[in-house]
Coordinates of N, CA and C in Angstrom, one line a residue:
X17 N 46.6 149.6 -46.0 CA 46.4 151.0 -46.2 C 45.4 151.3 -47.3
X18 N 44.7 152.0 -47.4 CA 43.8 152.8 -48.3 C 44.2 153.2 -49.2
X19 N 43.6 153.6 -50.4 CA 44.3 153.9 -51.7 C 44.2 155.7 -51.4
X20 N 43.5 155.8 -50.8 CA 42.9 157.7 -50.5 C 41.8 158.0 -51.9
X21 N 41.8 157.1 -52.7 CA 40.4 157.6 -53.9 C 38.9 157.8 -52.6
X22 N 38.9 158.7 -53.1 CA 37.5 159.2 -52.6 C 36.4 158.8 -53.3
X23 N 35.4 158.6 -52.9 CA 34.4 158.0 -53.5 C 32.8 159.0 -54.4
X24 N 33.0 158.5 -55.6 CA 32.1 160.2 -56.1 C 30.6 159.9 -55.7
X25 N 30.0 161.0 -55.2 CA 28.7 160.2 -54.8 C 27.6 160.7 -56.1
X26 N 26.7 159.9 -55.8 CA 25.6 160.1 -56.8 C 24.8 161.3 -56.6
X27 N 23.7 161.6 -57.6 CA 23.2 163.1 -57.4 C 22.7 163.4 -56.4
X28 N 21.9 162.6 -56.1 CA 20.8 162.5 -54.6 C 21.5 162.4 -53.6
X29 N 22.5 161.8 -53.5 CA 23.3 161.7 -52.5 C 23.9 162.8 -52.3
X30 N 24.9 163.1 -53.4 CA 25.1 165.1 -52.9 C 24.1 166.1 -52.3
X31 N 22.8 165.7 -52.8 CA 21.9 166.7 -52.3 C 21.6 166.7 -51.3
X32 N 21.4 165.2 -51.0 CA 21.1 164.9 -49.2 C 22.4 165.4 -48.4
X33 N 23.5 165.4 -48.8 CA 25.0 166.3 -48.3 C 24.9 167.3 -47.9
X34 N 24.6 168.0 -49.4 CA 24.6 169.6 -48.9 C 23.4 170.2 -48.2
X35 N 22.1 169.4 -48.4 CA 21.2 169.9 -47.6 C 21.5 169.7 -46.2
X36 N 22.1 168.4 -45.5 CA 22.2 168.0 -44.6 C 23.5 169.2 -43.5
X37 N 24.5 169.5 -44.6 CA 25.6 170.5 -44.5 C 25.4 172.0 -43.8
X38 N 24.0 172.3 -45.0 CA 23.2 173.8 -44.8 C 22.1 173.9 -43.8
X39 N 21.4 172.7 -43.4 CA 20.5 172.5 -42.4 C 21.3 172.7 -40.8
X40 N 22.9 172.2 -40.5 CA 23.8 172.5 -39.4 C 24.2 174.2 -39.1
X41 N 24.7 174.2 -40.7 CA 25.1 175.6 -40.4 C 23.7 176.8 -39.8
X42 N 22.8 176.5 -40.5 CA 21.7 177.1 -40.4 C 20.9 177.1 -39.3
X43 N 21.7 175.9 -38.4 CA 20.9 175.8 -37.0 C 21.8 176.4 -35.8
X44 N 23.4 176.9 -36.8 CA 23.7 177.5 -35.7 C 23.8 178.7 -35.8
X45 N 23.9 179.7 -36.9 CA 23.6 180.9 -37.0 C 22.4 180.9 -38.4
X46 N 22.1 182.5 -38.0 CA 20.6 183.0 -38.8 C 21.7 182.7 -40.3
X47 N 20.7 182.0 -41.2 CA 20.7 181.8 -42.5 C 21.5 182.8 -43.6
X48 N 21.0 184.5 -43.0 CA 21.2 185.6 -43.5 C 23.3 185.6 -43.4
X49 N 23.7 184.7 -42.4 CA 24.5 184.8 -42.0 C 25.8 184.1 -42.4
X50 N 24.9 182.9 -43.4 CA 26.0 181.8 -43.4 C 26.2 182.1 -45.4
X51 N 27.3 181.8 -46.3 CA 27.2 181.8 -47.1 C 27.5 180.8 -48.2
X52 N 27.5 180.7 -49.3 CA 27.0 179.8 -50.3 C 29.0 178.9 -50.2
X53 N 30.1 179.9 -49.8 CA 31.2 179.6 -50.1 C 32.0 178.3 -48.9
X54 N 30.8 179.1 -47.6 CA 31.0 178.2 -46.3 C 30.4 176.8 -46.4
X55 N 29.1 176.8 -47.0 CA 28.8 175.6 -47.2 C 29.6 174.5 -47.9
X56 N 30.2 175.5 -49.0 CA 31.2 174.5 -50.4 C 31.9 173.9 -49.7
X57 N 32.7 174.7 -48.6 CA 33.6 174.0 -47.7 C 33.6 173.1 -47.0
X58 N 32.2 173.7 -46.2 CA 31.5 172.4 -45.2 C 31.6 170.7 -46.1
X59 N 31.2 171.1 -46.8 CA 30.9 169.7 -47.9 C 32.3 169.4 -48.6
X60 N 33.0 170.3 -48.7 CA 34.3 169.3 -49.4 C 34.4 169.7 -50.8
X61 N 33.5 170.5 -51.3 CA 33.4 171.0 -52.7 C 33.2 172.0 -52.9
X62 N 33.5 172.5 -54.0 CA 33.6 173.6 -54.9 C 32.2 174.5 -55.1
X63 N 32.8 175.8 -55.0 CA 31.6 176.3 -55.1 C 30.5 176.5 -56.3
X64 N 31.5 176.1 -57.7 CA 30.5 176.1 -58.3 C 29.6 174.6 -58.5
X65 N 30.4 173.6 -58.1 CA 29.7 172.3 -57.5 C 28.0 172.2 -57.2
X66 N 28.1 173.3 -55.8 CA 26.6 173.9 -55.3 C 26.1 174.2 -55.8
X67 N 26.4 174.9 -57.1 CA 25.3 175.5 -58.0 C 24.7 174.8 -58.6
X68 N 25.7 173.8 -58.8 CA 25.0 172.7 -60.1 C 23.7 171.9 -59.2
X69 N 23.8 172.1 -58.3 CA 22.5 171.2 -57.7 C 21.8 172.1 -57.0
X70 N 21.9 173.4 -56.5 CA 20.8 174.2 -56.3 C 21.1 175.8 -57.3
X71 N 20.1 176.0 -57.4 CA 20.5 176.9 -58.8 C 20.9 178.4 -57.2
X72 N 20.7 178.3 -56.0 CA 21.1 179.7 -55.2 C 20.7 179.2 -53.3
X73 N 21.4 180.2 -53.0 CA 21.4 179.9 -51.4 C 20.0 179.6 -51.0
X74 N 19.3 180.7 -51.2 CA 17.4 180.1 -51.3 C 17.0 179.4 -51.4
X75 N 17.3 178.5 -52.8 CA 16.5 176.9 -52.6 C 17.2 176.1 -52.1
X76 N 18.2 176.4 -51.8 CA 18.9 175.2 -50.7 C 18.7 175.3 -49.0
X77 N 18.3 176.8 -48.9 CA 17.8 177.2 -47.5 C 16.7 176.7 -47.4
X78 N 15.4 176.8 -48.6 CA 14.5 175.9 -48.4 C 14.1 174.2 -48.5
X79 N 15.2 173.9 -48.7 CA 15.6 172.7 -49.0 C 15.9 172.1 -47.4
X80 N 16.6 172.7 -47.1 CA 16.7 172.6 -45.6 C 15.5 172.7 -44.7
X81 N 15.0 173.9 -45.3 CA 13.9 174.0 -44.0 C 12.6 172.8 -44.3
X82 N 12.8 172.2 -45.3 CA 11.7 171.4 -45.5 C 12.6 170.0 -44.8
X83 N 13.3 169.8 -44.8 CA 14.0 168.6 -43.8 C 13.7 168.8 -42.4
X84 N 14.1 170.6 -42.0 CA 13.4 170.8 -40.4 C 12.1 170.4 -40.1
X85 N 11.3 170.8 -40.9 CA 10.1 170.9 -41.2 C 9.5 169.4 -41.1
X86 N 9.9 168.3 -41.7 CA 9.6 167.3 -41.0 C 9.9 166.4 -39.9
X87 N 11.2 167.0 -39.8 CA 12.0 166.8 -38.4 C 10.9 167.4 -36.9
X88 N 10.4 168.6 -37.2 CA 9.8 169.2 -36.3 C 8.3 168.2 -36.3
X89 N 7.8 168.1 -37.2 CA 6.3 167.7 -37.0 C 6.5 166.5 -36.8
X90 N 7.2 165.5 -37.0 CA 7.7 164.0 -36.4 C 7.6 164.8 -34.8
X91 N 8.3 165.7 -34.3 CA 8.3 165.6 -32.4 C 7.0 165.2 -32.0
X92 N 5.7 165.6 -32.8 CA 4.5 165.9 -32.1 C 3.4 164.6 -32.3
X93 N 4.4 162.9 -33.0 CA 4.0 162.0 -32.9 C 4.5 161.4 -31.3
X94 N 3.1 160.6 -30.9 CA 3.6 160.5 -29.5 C 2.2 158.8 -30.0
X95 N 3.1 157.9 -28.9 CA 1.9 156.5 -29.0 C 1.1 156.6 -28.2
X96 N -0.4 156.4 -28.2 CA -1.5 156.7 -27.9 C -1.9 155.9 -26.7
X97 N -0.8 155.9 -25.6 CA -0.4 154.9 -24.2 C -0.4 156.0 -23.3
X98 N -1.2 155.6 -22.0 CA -1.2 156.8 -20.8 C -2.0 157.7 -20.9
X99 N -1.8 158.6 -19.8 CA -2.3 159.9 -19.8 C -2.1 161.0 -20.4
X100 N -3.2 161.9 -20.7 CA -2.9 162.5 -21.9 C -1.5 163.9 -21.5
X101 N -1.5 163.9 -19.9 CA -0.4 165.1 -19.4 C 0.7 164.4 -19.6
X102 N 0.7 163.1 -19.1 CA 2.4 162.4 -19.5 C 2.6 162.7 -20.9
X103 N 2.0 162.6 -22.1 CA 1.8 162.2 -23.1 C 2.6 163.7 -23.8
X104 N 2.0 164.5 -23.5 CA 1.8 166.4 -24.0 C 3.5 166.5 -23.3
X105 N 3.9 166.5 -22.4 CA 4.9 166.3 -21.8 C 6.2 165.9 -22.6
X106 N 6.5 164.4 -23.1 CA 6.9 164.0 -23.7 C 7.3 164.7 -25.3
X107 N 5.9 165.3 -25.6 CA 5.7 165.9 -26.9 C 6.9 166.8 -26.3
X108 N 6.8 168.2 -25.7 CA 7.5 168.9 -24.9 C 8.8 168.8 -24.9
X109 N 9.1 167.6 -24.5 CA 10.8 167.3 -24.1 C 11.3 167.4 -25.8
X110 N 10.4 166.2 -26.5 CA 11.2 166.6 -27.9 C 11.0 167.7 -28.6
X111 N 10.0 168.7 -28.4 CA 10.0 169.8 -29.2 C 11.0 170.9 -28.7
X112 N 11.3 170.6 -27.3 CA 12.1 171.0 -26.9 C 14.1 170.9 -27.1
X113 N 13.5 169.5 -27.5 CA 15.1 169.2 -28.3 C 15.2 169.5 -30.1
X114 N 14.8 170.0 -30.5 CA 14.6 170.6 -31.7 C 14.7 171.9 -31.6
X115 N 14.0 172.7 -30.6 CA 14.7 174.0 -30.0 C 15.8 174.3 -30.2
X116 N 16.7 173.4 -28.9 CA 18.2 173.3 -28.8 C 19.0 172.9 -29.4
X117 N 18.6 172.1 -30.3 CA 19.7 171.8 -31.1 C 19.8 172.5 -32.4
X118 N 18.2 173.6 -32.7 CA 18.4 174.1 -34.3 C 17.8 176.1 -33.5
X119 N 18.5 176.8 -32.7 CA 18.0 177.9 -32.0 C 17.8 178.9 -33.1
X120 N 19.2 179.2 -33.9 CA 19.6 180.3 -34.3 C 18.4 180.0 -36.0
X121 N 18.5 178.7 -36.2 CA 17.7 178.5 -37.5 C 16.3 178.7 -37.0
X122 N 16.1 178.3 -36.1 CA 14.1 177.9 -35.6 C 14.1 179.2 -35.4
X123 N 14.9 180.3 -34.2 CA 14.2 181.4 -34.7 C 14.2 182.2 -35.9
X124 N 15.2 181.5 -36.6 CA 15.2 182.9 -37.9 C 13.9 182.6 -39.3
X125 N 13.3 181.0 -39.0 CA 12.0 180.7 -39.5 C 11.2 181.2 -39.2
X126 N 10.6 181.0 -37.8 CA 9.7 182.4 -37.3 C 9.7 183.6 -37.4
X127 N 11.0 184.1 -37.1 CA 11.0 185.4 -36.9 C 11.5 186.5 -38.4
X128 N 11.9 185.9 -38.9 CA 12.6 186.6 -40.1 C 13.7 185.6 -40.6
X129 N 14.0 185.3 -41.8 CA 15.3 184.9 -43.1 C 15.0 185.2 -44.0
X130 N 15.3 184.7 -44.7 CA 16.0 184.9 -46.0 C 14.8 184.2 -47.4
X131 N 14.0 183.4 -46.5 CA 12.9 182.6 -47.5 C 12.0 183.2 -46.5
X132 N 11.5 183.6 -45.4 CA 10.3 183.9 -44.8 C 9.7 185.0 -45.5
X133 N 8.2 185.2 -45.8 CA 7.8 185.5 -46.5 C 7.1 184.8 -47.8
X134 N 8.1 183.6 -48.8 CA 7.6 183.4 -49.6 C 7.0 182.1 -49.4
X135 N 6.1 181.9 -50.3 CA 5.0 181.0 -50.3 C 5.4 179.5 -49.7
X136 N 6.3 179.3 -50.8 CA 7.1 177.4 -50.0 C 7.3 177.8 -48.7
X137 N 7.9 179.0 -47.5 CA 8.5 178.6 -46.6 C 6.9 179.1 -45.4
X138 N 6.0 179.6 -45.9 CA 4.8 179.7 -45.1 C 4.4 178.5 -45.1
X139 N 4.3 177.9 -46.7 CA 3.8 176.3 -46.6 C 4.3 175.7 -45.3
X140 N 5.8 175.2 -45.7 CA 6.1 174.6 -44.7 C 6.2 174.6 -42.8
X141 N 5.8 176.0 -42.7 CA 5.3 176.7 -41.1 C 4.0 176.3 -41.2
X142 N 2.9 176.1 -41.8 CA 2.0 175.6 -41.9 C 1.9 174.5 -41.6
X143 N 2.4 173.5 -42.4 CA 2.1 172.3 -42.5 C 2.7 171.5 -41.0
X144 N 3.8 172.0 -40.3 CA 4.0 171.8 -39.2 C 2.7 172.1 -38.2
X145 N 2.1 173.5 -38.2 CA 1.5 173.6 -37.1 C 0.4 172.4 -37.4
X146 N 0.0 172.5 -38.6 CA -1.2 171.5 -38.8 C -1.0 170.1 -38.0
X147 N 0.0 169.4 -38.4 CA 0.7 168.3 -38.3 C 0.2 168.4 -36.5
X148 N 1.0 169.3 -35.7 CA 0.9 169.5 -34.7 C -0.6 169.3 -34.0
X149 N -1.8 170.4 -35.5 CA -2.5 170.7 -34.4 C -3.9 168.6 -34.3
X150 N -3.2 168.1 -35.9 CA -3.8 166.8 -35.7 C -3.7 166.1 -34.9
X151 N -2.2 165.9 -34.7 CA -1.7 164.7 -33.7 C -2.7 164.8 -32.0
X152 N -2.7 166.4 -32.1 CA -3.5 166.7 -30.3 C -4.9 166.5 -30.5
X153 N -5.7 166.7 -31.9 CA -6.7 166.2 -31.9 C -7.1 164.6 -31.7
X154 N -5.9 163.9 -31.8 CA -5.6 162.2 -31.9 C -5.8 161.8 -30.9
X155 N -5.0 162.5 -30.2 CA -4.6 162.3 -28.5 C -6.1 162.5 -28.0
X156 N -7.0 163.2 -28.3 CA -8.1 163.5 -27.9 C -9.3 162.5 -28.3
X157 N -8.9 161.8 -29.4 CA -9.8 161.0 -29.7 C -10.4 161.8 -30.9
X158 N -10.2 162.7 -31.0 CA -11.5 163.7 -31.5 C -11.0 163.8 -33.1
X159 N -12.2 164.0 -33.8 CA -11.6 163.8 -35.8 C -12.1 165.4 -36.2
X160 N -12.9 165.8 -35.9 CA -13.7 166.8 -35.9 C -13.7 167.7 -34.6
X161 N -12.8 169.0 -34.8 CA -13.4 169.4 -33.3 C -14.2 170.7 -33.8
X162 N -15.0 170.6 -32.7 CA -15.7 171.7 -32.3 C -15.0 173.6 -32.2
X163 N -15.7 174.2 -32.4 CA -15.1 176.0 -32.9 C -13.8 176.1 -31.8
X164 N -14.9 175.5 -30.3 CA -13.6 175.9 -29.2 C -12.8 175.1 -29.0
X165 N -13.0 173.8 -29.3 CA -11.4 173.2 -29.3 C -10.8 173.3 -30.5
X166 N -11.0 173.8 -31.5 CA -10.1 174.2 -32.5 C -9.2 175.5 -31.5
X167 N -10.1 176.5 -31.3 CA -9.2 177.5 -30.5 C -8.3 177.3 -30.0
X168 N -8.9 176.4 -28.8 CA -8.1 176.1 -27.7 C -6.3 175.7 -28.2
X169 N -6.3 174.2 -29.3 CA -5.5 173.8 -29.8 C -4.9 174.6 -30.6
X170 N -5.1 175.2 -31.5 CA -4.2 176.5 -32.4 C -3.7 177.5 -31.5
X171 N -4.7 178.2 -30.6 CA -3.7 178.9 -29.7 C -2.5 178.2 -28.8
X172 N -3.0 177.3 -27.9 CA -1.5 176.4 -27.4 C -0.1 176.3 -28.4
X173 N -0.5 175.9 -29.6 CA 0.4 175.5 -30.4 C 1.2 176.8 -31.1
X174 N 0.6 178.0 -30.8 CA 0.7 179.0 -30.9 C 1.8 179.9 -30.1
X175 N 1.0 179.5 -28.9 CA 1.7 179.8 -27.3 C 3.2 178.9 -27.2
X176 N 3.0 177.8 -27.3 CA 4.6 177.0 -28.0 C 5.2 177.6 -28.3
X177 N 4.8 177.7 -29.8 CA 6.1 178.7 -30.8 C 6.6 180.4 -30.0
X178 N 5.6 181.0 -29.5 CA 6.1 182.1 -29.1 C 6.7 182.0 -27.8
X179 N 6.6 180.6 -27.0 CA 7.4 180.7 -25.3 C 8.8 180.2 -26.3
X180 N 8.5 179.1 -27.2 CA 10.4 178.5 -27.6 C 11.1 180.0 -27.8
X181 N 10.6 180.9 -28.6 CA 11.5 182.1 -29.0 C 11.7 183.2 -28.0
X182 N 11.1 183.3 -27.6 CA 11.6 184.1 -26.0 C 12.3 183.5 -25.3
X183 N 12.3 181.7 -25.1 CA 13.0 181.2 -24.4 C 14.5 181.2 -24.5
X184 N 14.2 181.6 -26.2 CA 15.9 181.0 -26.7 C 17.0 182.5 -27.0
X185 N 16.0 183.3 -26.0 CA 17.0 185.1 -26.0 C 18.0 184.8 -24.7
X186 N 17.4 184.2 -24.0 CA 18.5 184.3 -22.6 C 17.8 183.0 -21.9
X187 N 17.1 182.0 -22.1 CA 16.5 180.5 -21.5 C 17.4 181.0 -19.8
X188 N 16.3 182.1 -19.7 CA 16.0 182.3 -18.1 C 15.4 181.5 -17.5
X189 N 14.5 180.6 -17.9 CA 13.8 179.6 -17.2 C 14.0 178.5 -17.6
X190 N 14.4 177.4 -16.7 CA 14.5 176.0 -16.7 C 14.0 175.5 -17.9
X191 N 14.6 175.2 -18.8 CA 14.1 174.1 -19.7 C 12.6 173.1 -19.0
X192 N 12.9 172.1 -18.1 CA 12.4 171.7 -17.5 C 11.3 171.8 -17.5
X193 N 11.5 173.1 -16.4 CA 9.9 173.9 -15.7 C 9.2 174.2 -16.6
X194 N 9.7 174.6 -18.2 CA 8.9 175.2 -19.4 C 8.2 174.3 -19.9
X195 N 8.7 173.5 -20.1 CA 8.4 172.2 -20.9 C 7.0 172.1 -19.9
X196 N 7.1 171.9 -18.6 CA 5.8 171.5 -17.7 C 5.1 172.7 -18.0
X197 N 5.6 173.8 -17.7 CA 4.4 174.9 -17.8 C 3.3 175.0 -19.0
X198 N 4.2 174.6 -19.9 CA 3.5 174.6 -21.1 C 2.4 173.5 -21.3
X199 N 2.8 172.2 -20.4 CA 1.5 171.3 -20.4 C 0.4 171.8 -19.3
X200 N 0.5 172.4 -18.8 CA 0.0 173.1 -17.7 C -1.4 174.3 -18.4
X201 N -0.3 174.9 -19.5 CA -1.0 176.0 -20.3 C -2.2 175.3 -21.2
X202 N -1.6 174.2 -21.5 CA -2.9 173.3 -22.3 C -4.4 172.9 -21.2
X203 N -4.2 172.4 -20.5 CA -4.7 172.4 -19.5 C -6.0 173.7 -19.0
X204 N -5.1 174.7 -18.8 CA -5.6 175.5 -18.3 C -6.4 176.2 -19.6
X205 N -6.2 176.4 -20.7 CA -7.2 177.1 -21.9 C -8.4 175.8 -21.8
X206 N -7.6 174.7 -21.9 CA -9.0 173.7 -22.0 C -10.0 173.9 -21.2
X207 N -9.6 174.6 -19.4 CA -10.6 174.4 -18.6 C -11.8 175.8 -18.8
X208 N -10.6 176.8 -19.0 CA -11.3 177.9 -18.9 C -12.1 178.1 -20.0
X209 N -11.7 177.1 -21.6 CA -12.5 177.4 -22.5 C -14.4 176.7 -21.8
X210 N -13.9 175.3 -21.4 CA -15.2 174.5 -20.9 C -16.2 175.1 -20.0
X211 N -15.3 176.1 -19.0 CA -16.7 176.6 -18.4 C -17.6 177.9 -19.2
X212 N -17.1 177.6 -20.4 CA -18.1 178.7 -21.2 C -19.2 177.6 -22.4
X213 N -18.7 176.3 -22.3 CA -19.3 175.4 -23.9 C -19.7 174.5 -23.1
X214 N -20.5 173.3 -22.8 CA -20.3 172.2 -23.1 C -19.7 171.0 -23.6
X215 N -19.6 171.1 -24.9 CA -19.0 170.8 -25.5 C -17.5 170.9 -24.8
X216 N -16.9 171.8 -24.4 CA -15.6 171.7 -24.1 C -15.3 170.7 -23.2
X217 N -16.3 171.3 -22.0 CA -16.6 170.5 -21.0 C -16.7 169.0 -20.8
X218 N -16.8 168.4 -21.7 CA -17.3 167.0 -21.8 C -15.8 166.2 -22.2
X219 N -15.2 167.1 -23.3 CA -13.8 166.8 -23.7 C -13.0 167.2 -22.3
X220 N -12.3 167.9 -21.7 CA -12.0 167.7 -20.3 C -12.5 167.2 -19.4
X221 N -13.6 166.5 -19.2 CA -14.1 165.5 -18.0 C -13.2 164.2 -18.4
X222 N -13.0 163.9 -19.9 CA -12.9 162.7 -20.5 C -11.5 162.8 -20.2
X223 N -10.5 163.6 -20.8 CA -9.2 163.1 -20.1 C -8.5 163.4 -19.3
X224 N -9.3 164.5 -17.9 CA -9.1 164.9 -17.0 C -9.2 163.3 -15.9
X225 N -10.6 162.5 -16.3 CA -10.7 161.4 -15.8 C -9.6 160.6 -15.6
X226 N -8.7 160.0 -16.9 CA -7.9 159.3 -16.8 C -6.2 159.7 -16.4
X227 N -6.6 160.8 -15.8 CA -5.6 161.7 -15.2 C -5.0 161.2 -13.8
X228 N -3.5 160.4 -13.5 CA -3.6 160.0 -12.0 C -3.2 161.1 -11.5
X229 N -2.5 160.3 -10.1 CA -2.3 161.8 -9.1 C -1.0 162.3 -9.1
X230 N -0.4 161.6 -10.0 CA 1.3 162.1 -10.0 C 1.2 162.9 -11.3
X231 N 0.3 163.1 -12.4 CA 0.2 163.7 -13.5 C 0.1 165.5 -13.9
X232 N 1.1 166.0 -14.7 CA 1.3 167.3 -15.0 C -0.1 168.0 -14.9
X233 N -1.3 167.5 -15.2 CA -2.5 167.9 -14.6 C -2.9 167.9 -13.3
X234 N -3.2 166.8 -12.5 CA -3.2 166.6 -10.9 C -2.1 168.0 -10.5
X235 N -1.1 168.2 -10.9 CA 0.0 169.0 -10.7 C -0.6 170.5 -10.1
X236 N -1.1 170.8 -11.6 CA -1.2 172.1 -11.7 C -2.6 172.1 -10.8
X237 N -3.6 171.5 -10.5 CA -5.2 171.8 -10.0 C -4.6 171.6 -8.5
X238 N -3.4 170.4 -8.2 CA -3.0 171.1 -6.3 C -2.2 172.3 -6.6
X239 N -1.1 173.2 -7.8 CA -0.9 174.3 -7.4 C -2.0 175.5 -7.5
X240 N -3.2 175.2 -8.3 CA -4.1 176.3 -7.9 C -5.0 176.3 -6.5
X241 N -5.0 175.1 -6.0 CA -5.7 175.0 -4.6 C -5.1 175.8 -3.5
X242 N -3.6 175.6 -3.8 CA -3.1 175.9 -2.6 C -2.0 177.5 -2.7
X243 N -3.1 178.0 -3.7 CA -2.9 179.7 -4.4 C -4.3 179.9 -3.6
X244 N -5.1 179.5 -3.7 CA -6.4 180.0 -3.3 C -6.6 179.4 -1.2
X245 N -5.8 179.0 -0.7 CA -6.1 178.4 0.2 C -5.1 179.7 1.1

């Protein structure tokens, strides 16, 4: 049998606790929602315990969101194998599992908490989309893009963040289907950007080529054929 001594953890280790603690709570209701006393509990300690290691619910909310924060921009690493729709896809499924498993937190980052507004937590919405918008320049081969594929890619990434939060009011639409539509939507800015640049154009010939026929692209160009037919 056990002696029941509990084991005291080190400082970092508590920190990684309670952030790990307030990062759950926070993913399942809005931030504004949860309190410094519920977390004590979550964790097993005292509430003046918490204080000693975050001086207030704030920097422990942002303590958190910088954990999501790399959690989120890790989804949009994908290995540079296949097609670029299987590929965007994939991205999709996991961004999409970050959705579902953090709703109530992912929207209250976007849309309003308790740190939105201040400088660290724009940082860290930033530094995700960035993250984001590199990895798709990777995928592309490209180090430098051009005015319109910067557009193209900041708006998709864009379009992302505002379909997850509408999705996650009543996820009227298939997980699934969304996830595809949304490689669909990349697709489609790319094409419509290229018939105005060259430049664009040259970037969609290139991984439209290596596109087979089972692919979320092939997909979408037989459902516009057979809109027009």
């Amino acid at each position: 049998m056990g002696t029941g001594v509990r084991r005291r953890m080190g400082v970092e280790e508590r920190r990684q606790q309670l952030i790990k603690v307030a990062l759950d709570l926070f993913s399942r209701r809005s931030p504004d929602e949860v309190s410094i006393d519920e977390i004590a509990s979550a964790a097993g300690i005292s509430r003046p315990l918490v204080y000693h290691y975050f001086p207030g619910k704030m920097s422990l909310y942002e303590a958190a969101l910088t954990r999501a924060a790399e959690d989120l921009a890790g989804r949009f690493e994908e290995p540079h194998e296949g097609p670029l729709g299987a590929r965007l896809l994939r991205v999709m499924g996991r961004f999409f599992d970050f959705v579902d498993e953090h709703g109530p937190g992912f929207s209250a980052l976007m849309r309003g908490g308790p740190a939105v507004g201040s400088s660290a937590t724009n940082a860290l919405i930033d530094s995700v989309r960035q993250a984001a918008y590199e990895q798709i320049l990777s995928h592309l081969g490209i180090t430098e893009a051009p005015a319109r594929l910067e557009l193209v890619v900041r708006s998709w990434i864009s379009l992302v963040e505002s379909t997850a939060l509408i999705w996650l009011e009543g996820r009227r639409v298939p997980r699934e289907e969304l996830e595809r539509q949304l490689v669909h939507d990349f697709a489609a800015l790319a094409a419509v950007s290229a018939a105005y640049d060259p430049e664009m154009a040259s970037v969609v010939r290139t991984f439209a080529q290596n596109e087979p026929g089972d692919s979320p692209f092939a997909e979408l160009a037989a459902r516009l054929i057979s809109l027009a037919s």
